[in-house]
mmCIF file of the C-alpha atoms, coordinates in Angstrom:
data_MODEL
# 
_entry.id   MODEL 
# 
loop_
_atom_site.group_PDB 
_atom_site.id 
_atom_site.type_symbol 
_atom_site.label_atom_id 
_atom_site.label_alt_id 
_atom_site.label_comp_id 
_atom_site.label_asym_id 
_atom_site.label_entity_id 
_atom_site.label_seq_id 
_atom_site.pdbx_PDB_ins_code 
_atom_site.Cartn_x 
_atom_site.Cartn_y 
_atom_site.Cartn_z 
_atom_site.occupancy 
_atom_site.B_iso_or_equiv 
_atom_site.pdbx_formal_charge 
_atom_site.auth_seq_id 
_atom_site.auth_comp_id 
_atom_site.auth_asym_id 
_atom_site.auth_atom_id 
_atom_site.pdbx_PDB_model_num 
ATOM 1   C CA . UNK A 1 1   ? -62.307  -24.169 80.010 1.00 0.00 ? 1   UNK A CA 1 
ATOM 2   C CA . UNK A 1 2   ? -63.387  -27.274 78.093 1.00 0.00 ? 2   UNK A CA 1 
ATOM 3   C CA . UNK A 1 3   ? -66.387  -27.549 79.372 1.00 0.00 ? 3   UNK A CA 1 
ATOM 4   C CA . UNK A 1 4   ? -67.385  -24.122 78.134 1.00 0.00 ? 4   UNK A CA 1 
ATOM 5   C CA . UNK A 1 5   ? -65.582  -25.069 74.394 1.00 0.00 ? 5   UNK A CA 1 
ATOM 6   C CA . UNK A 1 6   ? -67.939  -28.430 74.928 1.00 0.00 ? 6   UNK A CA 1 
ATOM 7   C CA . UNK A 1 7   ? -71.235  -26.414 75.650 1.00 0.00 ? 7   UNK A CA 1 
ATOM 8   C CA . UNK A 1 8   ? -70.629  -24.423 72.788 1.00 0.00 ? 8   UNK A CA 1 
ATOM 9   C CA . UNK A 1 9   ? -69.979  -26.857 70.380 1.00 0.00 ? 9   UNK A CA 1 
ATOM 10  C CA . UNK A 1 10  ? -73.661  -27.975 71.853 1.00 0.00 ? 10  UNK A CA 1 
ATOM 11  C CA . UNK A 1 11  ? -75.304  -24.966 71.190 1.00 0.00 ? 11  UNK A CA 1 
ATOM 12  C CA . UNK A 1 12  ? -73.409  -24.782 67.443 1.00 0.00 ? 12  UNK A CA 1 
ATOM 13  C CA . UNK A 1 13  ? -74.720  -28.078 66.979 1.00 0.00 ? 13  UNK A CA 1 
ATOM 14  C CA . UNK A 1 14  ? -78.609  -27.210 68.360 1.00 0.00 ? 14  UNK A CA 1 
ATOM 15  C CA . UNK A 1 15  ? -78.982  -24.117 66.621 1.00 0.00 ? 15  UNK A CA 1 
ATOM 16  C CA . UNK A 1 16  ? -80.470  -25.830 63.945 1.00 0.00 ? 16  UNK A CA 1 
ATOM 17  C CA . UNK A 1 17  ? -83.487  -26.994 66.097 1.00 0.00 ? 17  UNK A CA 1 
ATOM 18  C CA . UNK A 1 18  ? -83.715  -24.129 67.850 1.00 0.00 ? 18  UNK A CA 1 
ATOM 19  C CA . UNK A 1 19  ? -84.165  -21.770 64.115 1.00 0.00 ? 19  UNK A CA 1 
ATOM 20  C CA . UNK A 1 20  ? -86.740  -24.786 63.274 1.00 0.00 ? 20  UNK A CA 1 
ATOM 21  C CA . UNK A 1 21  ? -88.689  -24.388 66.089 1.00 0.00 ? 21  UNK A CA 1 
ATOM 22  C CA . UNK A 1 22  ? -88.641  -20.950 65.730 1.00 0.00 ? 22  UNK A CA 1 
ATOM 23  C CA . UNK A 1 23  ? -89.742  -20.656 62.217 1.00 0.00 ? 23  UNK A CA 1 
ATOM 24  C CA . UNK A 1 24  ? -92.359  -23.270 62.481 1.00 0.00 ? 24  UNK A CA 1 
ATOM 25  C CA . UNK A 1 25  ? -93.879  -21.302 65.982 1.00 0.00 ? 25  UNK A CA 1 
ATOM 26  C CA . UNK A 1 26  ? -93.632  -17.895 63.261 1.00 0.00 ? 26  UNK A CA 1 
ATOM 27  C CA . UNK A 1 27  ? -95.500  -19.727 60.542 1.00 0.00 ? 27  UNK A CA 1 
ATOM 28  C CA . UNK A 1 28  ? -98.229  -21.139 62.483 1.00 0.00 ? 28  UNK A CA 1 
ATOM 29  C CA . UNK A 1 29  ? -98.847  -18.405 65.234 1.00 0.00 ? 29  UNK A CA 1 
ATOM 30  C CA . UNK A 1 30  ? -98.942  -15.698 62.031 1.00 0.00 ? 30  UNK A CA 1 
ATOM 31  C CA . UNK A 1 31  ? -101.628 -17.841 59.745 1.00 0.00 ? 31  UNK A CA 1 
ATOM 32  C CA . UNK A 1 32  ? -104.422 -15.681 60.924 1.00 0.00 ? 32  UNK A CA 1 
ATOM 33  C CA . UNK A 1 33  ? -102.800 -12.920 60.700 1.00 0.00 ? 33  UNK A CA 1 
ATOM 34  C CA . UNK A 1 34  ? -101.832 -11.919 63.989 1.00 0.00 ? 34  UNK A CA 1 
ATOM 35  C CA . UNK A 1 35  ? -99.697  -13.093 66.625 1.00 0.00 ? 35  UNK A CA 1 
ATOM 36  C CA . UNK A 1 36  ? -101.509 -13.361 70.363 1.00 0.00 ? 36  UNK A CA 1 
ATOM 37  C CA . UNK A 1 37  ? -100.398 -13.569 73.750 1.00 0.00 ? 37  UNK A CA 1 
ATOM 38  C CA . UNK A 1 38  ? -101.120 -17.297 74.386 1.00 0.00 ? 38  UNK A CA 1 
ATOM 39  C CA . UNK A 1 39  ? -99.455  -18.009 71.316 1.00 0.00 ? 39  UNK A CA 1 
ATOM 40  C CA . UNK A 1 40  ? -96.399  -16.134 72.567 1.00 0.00 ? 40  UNK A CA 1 
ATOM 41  C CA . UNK A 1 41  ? -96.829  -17.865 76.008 1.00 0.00 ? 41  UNK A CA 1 
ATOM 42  C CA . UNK A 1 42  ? -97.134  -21.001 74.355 1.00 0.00 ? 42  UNK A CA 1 
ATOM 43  C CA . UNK A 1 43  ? -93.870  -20.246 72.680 1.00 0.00 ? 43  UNK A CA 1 
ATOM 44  C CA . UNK A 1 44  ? -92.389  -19.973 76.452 1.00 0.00 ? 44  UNK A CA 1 
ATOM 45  C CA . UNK A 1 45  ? -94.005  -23.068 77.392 1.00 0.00 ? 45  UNK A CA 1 
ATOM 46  C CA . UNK A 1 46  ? -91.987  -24.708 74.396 1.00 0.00 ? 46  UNK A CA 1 
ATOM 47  C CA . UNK A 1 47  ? -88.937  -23.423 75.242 1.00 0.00 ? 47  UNK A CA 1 
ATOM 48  C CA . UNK A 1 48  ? -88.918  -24.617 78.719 1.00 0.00 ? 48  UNK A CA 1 
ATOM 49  C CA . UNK A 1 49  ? -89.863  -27.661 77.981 1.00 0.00 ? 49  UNK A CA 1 
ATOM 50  C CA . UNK A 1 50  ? -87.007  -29.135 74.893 1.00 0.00 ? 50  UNK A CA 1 
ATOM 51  C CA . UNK A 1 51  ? -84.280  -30.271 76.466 1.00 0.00 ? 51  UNK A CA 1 
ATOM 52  C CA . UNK A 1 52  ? -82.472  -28.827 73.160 1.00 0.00 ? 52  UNK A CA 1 
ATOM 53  C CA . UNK A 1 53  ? -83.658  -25.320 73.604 1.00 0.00 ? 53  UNK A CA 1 
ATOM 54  C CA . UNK A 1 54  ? -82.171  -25.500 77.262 1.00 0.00 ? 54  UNK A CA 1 
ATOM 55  C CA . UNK A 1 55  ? -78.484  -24.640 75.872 1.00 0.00 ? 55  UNK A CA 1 
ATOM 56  C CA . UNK A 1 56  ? -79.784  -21.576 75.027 1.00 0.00 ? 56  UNK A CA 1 
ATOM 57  C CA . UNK A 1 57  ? -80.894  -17.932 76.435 1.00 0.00 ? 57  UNK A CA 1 
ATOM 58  C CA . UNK A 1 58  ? -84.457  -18.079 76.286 1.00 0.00 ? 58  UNK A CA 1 
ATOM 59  C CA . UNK A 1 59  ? -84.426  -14.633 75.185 1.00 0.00 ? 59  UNK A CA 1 
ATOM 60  C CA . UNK A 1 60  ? -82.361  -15.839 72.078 1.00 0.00 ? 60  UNK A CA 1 
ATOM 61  C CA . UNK A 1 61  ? -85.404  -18.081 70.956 1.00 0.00 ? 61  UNK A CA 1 
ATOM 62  C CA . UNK A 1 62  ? -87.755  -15.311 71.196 1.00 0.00 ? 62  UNK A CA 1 
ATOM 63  C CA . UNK A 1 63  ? -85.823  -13.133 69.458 1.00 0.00 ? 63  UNK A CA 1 
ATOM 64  C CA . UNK A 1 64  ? -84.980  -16.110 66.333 1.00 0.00 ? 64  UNK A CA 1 
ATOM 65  C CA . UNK A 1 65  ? -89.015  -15.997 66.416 1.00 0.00 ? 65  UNK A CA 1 
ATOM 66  C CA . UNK A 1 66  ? -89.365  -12.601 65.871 1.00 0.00 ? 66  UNK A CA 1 
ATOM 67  C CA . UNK A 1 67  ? -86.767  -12.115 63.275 1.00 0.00 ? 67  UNK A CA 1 
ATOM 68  C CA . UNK A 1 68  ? -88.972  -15.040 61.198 1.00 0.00 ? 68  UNK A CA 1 
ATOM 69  C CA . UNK A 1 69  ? -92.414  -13.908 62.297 1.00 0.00 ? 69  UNK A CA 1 
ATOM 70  C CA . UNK A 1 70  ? -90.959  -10.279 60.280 1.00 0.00 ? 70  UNK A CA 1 
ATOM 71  C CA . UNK A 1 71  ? -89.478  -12.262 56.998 1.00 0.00 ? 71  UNK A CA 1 
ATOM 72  C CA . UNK A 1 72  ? -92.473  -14.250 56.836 1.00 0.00 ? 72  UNK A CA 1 
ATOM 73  C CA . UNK A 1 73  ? -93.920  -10.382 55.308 1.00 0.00 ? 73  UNK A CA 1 
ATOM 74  C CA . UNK A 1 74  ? -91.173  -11.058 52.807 1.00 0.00 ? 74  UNK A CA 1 
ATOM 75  C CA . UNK A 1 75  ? -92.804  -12.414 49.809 1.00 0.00 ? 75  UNK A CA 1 
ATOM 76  C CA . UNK A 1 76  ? -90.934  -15.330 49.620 1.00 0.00 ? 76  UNK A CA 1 
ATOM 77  C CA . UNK A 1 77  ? -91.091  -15.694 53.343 1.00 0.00 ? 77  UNK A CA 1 
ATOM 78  C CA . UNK A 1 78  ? -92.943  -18.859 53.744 1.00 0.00 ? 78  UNK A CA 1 
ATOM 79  C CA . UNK A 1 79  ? -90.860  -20.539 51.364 1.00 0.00 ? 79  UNK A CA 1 
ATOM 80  C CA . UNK A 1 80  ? -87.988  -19.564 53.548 1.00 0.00 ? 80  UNK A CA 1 
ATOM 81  C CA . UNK A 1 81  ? -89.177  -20.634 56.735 1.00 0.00 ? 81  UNK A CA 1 
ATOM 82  C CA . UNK A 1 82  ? -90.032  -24.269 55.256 1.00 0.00 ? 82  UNK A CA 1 
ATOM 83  C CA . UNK A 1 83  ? -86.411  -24.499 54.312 1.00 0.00 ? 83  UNK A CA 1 
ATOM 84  C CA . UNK A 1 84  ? -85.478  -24.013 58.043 1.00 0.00 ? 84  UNK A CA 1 
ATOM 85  C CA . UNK A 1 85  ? -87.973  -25.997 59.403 1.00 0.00 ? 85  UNK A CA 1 
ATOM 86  C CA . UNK A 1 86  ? -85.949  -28.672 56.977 1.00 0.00 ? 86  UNK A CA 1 
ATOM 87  C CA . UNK A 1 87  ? -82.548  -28.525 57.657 1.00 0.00 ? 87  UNK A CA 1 
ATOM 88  C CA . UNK A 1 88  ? -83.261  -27.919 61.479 1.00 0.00 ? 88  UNK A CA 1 
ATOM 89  C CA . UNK A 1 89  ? -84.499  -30.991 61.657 1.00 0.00 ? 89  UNK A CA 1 
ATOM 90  C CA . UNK A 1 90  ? -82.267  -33.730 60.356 1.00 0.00 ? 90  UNK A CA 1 
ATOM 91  C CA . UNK A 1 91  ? -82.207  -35.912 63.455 1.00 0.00 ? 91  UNK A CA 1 
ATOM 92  C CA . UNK A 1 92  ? -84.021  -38.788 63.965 1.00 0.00 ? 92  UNK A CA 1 
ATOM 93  C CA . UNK A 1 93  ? -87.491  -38.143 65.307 1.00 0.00 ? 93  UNK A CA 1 
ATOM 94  C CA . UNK A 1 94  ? -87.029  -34.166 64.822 1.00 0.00 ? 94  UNK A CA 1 
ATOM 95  C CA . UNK A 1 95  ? -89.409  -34.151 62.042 1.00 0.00 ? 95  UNK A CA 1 
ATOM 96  C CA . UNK A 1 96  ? -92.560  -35.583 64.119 1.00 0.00 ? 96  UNK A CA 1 
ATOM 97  C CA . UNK A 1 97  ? -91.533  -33.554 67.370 1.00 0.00 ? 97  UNK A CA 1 
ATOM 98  C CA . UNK A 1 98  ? -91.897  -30.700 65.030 1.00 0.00 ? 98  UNK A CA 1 
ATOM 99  C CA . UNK A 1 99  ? -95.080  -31.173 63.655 1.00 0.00 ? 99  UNK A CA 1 
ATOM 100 C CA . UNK A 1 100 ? -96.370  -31.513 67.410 1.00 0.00 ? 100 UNK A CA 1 
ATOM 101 C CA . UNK A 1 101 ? -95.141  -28.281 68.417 1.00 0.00 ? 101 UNK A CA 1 
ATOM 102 C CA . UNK A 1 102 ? -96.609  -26.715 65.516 1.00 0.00 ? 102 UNK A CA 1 
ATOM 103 C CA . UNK A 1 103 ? -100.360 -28.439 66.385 1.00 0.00 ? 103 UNK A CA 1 
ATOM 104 C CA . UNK A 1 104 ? -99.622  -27.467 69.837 1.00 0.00 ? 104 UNK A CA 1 
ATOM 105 C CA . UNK A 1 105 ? -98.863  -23.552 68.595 1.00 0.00 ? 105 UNK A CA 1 
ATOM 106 C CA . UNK A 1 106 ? -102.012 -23.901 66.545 1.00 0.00 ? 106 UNK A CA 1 
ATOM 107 C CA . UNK A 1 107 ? -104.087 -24.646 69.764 1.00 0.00 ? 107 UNK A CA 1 
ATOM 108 C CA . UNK A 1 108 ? -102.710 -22.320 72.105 1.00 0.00 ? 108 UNK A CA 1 
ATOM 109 C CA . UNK A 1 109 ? -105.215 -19.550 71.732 1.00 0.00 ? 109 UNK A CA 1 
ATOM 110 C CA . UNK A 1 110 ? -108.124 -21.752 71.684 1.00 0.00 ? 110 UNK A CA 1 
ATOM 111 C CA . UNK A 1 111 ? -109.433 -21.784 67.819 1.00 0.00 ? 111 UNK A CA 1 
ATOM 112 C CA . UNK A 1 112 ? -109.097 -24.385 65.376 1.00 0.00 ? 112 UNK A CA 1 
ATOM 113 C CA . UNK A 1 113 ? -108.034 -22.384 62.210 1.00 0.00 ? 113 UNK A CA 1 
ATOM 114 C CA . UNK A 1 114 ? -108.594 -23.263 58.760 1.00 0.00 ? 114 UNK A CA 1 
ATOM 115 C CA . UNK A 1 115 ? -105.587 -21.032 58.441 1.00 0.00 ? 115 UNK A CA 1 
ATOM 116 C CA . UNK A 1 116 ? -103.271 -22.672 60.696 1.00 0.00 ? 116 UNK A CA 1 
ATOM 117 C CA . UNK A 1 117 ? -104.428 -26.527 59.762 1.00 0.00 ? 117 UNK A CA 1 
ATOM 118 C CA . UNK A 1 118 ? -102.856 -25.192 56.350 1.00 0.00 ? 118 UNK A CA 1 
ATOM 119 C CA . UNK A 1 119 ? -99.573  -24.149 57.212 1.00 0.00 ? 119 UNK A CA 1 
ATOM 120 C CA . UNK A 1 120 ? -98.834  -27.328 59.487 1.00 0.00 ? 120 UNK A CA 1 
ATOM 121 C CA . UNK A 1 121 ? -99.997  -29.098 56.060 1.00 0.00 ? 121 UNK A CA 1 
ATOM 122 C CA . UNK A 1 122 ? -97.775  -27.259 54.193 1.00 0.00 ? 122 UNK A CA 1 
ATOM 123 C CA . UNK A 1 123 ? -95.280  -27.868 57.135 1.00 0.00 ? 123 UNK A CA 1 
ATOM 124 C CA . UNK A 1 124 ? -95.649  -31.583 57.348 1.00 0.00 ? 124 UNK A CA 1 
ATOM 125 C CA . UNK A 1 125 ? -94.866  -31.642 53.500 1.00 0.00 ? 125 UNK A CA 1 
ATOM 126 C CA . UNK A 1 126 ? -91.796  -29.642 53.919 1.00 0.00 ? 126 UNK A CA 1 
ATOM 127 C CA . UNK A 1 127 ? -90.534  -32.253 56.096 1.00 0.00 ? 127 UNK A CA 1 
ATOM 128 C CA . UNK A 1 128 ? -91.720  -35.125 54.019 1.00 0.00 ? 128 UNK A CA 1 
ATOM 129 C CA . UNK A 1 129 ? -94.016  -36.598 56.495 1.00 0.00 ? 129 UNK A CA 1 
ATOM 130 C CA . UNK A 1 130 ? -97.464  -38.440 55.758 1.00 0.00 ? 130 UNK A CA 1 
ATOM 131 C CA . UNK A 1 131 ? -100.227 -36.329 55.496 1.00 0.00 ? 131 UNK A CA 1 
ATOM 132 C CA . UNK A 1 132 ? -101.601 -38.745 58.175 1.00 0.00 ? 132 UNK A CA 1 
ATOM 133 C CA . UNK A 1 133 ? -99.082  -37.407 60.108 1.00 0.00 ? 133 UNK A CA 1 
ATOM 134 C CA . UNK A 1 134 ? -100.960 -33.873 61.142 1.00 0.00 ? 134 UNK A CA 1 
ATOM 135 C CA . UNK A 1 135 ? -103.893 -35.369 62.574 1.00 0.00 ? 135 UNK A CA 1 
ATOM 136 C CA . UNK A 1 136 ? -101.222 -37.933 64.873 1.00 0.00 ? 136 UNK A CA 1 
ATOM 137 C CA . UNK A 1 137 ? -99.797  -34.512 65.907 1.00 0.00 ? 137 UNK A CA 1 
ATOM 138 C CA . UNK A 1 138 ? -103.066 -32.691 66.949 1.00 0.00 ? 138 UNK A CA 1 
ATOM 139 C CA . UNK A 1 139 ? -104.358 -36.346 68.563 1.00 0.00 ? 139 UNK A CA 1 
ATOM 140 C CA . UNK A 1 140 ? -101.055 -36.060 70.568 1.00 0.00 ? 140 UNK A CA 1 
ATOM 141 C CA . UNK A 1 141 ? -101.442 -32.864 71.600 1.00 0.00 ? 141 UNK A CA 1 
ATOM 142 C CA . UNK A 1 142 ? -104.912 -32.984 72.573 1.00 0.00 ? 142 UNK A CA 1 
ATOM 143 C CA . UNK A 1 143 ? -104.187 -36.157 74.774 1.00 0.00 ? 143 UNK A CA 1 
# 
């Protein structure tokens, strides 16, 4: 019985990271206007991989990235997503994790968009990085 009360104050505690992933994954995979299928699969690969996204149903990320991939049509929507991808991540080293898994989104179908190198600007700002810090993402990513 505790252990269940324990893994649930786990997930309480991750949920944060898991809506920031989320909403970063919506606002990069929907800056040129559509979503594809190795962005979506990238999205998996994420998942399976953050030791913080294990707590949860992998089903329940998807479906936390397709409830912000529809509000980002809201018109305040991207303004709403970079206030997620800031409170989600408040621990230490969160912030630069982030930013990789949004370079790593950006790459996942094989272009280098204008489009998406903006929003992971305007994403590294949100979380009050160095701009220097975008290129260190896509360097990481790339290696």
């Amino acid at each position: 019985m505790f252990e269940r009360f324990r893994l649930e104050l786990n997930r309480h505690k991750q949920r944060p990271s898991l809506e920031a992933v989320a909403a970063a994954c919506a606002l990069v995979a929907t800056a040129d206007g559509e979503v594809s299928f190795s962005e979506r699969a990238r999205l998996d690969t994420v998942i399976e991989s953050l030791s913080q996204l294990r707590l949860f149903d992998p089903h329940e990320v998807v479906d936390a990235f397709d409830e912000h991939v529809a509000q980002l049509a809201d018109d305040d929507g991207v303004a709403a997503m970079l206030k997620v991808i800031s409170a989600g991540t408040r621990a230490e080293g969160a912030a630069d994790l982030l930013l990789r898994i949004s370079a790593a989104m950006s790459l996942a179908d094989g272009r280098d968009s204008s489009d998406e190198h903006e929003i992971i600007h305007k994403i590294c700002a949100a979380l009050q990085l160095p701009d220097t810090s975008v290129e260190q993402a896509y360097t990481a990513v790339q290696s």
